[in-house]
CSV table of C-alpha atoms in Angstrom, one decimal:
chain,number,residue,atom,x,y,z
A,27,UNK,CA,24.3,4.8,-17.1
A,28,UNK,CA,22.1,2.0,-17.0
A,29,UNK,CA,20.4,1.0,-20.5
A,30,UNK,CA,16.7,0.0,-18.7
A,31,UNK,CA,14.1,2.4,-19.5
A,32,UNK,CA,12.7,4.1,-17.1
A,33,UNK,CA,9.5,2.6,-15.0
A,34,UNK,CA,10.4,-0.1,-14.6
A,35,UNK,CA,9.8,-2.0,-11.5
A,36,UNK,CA,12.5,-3.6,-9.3
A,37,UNK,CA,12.7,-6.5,-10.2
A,38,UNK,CA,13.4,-5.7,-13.8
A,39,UNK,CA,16.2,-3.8,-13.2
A,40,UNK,CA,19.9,-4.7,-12.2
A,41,UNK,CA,19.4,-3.6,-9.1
A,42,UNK,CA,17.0,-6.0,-7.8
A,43,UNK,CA,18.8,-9.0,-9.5
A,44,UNK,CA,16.1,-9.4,-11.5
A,45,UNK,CA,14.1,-12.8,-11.9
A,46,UNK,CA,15.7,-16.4,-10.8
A,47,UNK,CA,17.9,-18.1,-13.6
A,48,UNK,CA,16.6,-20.8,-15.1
A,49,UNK,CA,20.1,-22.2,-16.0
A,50,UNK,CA,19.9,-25.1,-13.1
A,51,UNK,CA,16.9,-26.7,-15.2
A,52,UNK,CA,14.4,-27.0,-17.5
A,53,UNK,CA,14.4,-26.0,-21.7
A,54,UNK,CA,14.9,-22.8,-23.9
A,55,UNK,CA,11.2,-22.8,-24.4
A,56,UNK,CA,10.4,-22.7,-20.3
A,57,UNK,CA,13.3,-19.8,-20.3
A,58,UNK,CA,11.2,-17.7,-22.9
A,59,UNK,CA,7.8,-18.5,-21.6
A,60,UNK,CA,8.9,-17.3,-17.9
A,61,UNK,CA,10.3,-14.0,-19.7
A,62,UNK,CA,7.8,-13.3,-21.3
A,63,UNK,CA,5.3,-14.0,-18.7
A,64,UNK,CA,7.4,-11.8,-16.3
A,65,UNK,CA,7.4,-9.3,-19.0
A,66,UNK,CA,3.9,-8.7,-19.2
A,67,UNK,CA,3.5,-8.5,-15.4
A,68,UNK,CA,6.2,-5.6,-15.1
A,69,UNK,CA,4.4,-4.4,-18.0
A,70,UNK,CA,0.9,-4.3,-16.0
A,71,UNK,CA,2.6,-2.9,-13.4
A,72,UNK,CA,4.2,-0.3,-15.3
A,73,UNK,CA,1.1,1.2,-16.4
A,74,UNK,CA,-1.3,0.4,-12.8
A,75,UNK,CA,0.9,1.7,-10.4
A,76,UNK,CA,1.4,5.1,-11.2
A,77,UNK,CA,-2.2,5.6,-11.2
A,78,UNK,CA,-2.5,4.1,-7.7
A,79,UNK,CA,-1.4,6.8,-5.5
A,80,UNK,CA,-3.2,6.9,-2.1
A,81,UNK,CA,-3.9,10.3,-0.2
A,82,UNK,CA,-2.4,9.9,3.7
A,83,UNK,CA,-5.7,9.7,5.2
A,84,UNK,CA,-7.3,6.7,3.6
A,85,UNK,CA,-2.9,4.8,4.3
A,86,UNK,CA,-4.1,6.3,7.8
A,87,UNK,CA,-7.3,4.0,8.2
A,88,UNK,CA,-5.1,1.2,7.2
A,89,UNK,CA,-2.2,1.6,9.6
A,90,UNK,CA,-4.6,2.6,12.9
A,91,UNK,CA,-6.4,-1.0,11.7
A,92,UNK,CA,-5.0,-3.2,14.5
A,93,UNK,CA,-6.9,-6.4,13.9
A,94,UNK,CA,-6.7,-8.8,10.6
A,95,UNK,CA,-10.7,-8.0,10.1
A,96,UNK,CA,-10.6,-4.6,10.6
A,97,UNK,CA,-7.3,-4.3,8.1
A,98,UNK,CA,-9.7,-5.8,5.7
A,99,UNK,CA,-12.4,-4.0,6.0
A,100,UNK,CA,-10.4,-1.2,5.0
A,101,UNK,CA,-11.2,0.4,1.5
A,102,UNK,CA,-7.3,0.5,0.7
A,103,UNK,CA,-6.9,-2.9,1.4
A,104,UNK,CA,-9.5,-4.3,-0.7
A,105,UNK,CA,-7.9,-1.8,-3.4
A,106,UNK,CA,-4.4,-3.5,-3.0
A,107,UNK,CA,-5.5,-7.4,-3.6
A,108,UNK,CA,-7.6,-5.9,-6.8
A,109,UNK,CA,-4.9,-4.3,-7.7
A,110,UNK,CA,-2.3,-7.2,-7.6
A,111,UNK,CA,-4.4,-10.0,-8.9
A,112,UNK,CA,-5.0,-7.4,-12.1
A,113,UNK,CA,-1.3,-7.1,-12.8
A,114,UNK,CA,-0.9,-11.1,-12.8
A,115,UNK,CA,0.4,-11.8,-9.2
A,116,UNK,CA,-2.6,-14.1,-7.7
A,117,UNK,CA,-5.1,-13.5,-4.9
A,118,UNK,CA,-3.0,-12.3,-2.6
A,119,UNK,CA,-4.2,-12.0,1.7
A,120,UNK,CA,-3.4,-10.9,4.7
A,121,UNK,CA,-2.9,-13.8,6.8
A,122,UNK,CA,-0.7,-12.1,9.7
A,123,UNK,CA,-0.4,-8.8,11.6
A,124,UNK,CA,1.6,-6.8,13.9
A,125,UNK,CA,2.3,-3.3,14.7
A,126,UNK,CA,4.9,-2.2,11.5
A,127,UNK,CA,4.9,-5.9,10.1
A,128,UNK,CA,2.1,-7.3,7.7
A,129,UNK,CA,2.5,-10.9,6.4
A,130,UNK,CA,0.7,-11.5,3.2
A,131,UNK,CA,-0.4,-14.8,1.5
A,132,UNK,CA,-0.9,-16.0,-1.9
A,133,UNK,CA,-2.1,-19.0,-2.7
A,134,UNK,CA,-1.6,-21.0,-6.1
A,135,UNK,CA,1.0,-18.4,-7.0
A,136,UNK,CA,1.0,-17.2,-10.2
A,137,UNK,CA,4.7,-16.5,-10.4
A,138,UNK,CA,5.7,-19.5,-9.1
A,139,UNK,CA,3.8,-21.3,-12.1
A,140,UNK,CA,6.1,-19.4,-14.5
A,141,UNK,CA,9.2,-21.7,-13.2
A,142,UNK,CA,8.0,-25.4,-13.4
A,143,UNK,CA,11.7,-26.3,-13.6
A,144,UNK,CA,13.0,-24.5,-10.0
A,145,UNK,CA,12.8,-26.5,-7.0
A,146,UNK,CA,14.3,-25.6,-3.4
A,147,UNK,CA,14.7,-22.0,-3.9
A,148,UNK,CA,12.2,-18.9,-3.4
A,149,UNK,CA,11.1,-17.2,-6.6
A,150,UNK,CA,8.7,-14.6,-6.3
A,151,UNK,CA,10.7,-11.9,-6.6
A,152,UNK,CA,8.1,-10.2,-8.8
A,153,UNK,CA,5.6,-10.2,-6.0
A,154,UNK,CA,8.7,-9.3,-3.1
A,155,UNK,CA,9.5,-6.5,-5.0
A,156,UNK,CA,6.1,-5.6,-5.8
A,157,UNK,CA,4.8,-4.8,-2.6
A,158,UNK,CA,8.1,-3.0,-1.9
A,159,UNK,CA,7.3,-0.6,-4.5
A,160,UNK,CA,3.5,-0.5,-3.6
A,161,UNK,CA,3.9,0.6,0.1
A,162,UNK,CA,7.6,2.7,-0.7
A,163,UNK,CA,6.0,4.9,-3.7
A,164,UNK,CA,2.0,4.5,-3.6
A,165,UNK,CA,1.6,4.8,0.2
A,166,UNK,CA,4.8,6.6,0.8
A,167,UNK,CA,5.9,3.9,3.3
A,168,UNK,CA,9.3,3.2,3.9
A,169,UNK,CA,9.6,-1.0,3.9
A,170,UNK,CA,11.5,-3.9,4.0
A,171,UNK,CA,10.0,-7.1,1.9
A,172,UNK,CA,10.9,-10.5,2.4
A,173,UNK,CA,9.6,-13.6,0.8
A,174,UNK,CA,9.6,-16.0,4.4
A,175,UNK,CA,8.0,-18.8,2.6
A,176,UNK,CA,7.2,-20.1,-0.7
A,177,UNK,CA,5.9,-23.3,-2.6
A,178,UNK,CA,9.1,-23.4,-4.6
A,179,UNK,CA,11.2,-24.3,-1.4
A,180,UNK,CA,8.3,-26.7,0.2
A,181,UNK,CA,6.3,-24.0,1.8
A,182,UNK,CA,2.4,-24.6,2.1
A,183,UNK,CA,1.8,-21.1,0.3
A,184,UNK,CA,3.8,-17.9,-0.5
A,185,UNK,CA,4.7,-15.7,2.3
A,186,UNK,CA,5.7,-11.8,2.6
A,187,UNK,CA,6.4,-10.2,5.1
A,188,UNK,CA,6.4,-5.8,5.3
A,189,UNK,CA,8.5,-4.0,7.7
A,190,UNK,CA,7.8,-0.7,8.3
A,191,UNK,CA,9.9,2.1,8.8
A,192,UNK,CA,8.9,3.3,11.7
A,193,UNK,CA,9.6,7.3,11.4
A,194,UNK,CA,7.7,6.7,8.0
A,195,UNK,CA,4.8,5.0,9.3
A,196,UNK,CA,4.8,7.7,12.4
A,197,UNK,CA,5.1,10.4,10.2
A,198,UNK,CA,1.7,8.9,7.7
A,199,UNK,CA,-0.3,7.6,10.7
A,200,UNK,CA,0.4,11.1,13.2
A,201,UNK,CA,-2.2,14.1,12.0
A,202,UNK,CA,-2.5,17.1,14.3
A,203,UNK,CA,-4.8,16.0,17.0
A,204,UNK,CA,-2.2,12.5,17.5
A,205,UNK,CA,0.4,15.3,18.2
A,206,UNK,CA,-2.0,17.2,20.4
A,207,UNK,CA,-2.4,14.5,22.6
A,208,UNK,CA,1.5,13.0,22.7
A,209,UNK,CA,2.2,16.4,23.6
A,210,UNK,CA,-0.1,16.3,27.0
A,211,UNK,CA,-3.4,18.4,25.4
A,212,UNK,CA,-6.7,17.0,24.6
A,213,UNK,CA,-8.0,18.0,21.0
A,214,UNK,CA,-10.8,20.9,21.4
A,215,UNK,CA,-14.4,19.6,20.7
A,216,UNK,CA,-12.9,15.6,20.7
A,217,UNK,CA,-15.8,13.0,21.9
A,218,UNK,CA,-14.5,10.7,24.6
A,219,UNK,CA,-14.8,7.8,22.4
A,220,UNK,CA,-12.5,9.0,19.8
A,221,UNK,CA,-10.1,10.3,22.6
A,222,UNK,CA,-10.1,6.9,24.0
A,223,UNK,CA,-9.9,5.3,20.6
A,224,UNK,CA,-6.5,7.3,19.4
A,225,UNK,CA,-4.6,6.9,22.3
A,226,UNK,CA,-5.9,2.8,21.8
A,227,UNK,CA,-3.9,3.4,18.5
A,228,UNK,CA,-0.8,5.4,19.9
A,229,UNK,CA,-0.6,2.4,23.0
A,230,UNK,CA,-0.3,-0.3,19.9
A,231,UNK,CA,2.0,1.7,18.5
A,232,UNK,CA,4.3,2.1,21.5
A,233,UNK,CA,4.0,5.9,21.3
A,234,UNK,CA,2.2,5.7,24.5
A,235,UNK,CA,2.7,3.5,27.9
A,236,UNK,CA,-0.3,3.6,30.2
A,237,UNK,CA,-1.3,7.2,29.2
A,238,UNK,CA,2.1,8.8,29.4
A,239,UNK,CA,4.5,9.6,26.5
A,240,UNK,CA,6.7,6.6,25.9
A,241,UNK,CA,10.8,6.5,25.1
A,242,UNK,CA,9.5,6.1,21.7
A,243,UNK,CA,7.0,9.0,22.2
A,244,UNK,CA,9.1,11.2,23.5
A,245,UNK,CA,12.4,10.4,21.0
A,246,UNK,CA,10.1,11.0,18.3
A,247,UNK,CA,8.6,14.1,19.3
A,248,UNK,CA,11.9,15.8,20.3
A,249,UNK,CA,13.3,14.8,17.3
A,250,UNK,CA,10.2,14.5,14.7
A,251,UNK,CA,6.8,15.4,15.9
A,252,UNK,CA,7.8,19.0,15.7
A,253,UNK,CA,8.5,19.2,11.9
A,254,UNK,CA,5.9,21.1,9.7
A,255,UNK,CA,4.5,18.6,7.3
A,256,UNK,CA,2.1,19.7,4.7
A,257,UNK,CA,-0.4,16.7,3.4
A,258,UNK,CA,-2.0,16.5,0.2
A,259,UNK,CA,-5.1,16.0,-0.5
A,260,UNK,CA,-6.6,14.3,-3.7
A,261,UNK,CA,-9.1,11.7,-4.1
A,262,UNK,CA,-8.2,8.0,-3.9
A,263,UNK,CA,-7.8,5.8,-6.8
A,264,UNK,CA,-10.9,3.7,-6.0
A,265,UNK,CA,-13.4,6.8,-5.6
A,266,UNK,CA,-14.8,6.5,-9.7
A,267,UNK,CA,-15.1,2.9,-8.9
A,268,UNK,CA,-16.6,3.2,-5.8
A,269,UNK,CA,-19.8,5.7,-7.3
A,270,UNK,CA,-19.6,3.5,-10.3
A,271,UNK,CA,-21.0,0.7,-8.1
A,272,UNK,CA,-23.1,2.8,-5.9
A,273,UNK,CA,-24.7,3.6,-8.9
A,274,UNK,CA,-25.5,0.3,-10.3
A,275,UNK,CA,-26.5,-0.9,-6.6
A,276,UNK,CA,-29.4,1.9,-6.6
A,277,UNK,CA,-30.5,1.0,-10.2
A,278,UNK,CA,-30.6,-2.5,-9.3
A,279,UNK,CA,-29.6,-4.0,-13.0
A,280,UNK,CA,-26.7,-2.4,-14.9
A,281,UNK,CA,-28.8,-1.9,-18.1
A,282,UNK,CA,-31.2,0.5,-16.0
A,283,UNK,CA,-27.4,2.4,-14.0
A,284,UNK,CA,-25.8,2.8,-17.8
A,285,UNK,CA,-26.9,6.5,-18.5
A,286,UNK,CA,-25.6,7.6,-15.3
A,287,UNK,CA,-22.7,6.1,-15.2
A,288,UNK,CA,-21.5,7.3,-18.5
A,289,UNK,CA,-22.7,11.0,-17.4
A,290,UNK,CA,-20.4,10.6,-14.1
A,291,UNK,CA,-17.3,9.0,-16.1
A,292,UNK,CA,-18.2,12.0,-18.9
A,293,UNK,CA,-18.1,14.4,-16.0
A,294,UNK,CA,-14.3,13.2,-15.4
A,295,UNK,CA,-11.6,15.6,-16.6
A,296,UNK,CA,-9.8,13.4,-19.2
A,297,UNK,CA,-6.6,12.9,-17.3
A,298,UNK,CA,-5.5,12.7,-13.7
A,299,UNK,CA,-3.1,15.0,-12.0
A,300,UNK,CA,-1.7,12.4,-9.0
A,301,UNK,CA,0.6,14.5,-6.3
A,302,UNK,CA,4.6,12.5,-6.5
A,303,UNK,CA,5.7,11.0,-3.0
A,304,UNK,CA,6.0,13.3,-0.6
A,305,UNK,CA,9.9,14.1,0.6
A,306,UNK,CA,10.4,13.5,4.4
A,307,UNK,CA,11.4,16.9,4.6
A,308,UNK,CA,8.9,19.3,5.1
A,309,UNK,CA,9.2,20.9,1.1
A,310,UNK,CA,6.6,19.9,-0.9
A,311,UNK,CA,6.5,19.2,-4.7
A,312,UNK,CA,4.9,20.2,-7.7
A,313,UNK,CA,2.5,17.7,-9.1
A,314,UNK,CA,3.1,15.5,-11.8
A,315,UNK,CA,1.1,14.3,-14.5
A,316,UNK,CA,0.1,10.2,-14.6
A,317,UNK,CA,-1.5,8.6,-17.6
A,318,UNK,CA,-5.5,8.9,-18.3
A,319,UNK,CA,-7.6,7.0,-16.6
A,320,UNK,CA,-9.4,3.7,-17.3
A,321,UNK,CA,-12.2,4.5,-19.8
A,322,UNK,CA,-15.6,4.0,-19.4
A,323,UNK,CA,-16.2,0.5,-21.2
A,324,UNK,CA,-13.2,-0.2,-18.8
A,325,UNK,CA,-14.5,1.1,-15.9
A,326,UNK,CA,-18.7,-0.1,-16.5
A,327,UNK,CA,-16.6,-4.2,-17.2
A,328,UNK,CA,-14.8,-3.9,-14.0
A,329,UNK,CA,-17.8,-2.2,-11.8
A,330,UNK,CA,-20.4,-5.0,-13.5
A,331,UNK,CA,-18.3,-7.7,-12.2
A,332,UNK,CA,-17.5,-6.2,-8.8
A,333,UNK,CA,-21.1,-5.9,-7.8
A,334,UNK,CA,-21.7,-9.2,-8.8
A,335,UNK,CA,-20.5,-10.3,-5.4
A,336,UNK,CA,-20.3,-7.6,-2.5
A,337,UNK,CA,-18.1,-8.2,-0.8
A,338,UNK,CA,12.5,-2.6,16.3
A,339,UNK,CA,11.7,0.2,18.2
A,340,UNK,CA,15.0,0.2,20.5
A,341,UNK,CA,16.9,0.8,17.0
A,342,UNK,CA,14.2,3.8,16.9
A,343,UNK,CA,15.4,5.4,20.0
A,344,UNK,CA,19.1,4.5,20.1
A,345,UNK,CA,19.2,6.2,15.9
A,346,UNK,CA,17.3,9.0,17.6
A,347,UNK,CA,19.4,9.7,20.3
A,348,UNK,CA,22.3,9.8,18.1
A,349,UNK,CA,21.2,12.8,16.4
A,350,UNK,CA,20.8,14.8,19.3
């Protein structure tokens, strides 16, 4: 049995490999700094990330996003870089985008600042395993994380790349009316425009080809799109923020928003009950309890400062087919 305690993220546990040795260079002093700079990350994270869990429909907005703009414009992706440059891993950014694959940036990385001494390797395996454990647990996204490029091994910035599973991105992005219309029906009282929108989505997606079902389409309805899947719905972990900064934007001057705001944080029940990651299978889960939320001091700091500025599929098919 392993002797980590539990909640730990990957890269603190043996599993990972945990953080690059410092063995090939620089002093005991370096060694201890980076360990204890990495410890108070994983700490951070410890604590953040279980509160982050994001209902499927707001991860839906973000995956039928098919442009680098409109990806973030999204409220979860503005969430996610506030969320990573909190727990100490820079100012991260979406710099490239695919269907499945996002490749994010980060600038004067913070984690490669903890290992002056390393040279010619990548190091951010903080930030790699991160991410994996943001999109695998918070958005319920199965992934594959990779570091493609980092200032540590002459790269301009730090790169990551997300791969996602496609059943588990199918299975988060679908909702009933997506099904309707893979299966050949048109969603009662659906405008045009949204009709012509979603099947826009399900093209970039390969589900469709030219209006018909697709090999991907159809694999994954034979095999998938039938399976009853019961969503959960609970608010996302930005909504208190969110009214926290509507509020000061109608007073106009925090002093003037204060007595509101402490009579809607007041209005909070003192903890939050966050639903665990849904199984792939249709069964659903008790819900578990998650630490209390950020209190209101917390929560008036943050909102002050925020509105302050306002701103491959053939392996798809062929694993399938296998099944059948």
């Amino acid at each position: 049995m392993s002797d980590m305690p539990p909640g730990l993220p990957p890269f603190m546990t043996s599993q990972a490999g945990g953080p690059p040795s410092m063995a090939s260079g620089g002093s005991f002093a370096q060694s201890l700094g980076a360990f204890g700079a990495m410890l108070k990350i994983q700490e951070t994270i410890s604590t953040r990330f279980p509160i982050s869990k994001v209902p499927w429909k707001d991860t839906r907005v973000f995956l039928r996003a098919h442009t680098i703009e409109s990806i973030r414009s999204t409220p979860l992706y503005g969430f996610m870089m506030r969320l990573f440059k909190d727990v100490g891993l820079g100012d991260m950014q979406l710099v490239g985008y695919a269907p499945m694959h996002y490749v994010f940036a980060v600038p004067g990385c913070p984690v490669c600042n903890i290992y002056p001494a390393l040279h010619n390797q990548k190091v951010c395996v903080a930030t790699t395993d991160a991410l994996h454990r943001f999109f695998k647990e918070e958005l319920e996204l199965e992934c594959v994380v990779e570091e493609t490029e980092c200032v540590k091994d002459s790269g301009a910035v730090c790169k990551f790349k997300v791969s996602l599973q496609p059943i588990s991105a199918y299975q988060v992005l679908l909702d009933d009316n997506d099904r309707m219309i893979l299966s050949g029906k048109r969603p009662p009282a659906m405008e045009q425009p949204e009709l012509v929108s979603r099947v826009e989505v399900l093209t970039i997606y390969k589900l469709l080809d030219r209006g018909k079902l697709s090999d991907i389409g159809e694999a994954y309805m034979q095999f998938a799109g039938s399976m009853p899947i019961k969503e959960k719905i609970f608010d996302p972990p930005w909504k208190t923020a969110e009214e926290l900064k509507s509020i000061i934007s109608k007073h106009g001057t925090f002093g003037s928003a204060f007595g509101e705001m402490a009579a809607k944080v007041q209005s909070m029940p003192p903890s939050v009950s966050q639903p665990p990651s849904a199984p792939s299978a249709p069964s659903v889960s008790p819900s578990t309890s998650v630490p209390p939320t950020p209190s209101v001091q917390e929560q008036a700091s943050k909102i002050k400062e925020e509105a302050k500025s306002a701103g491959s599929f053939a392996e798809l098919i062929a694993k399938m087919k296998k099944q059948n």
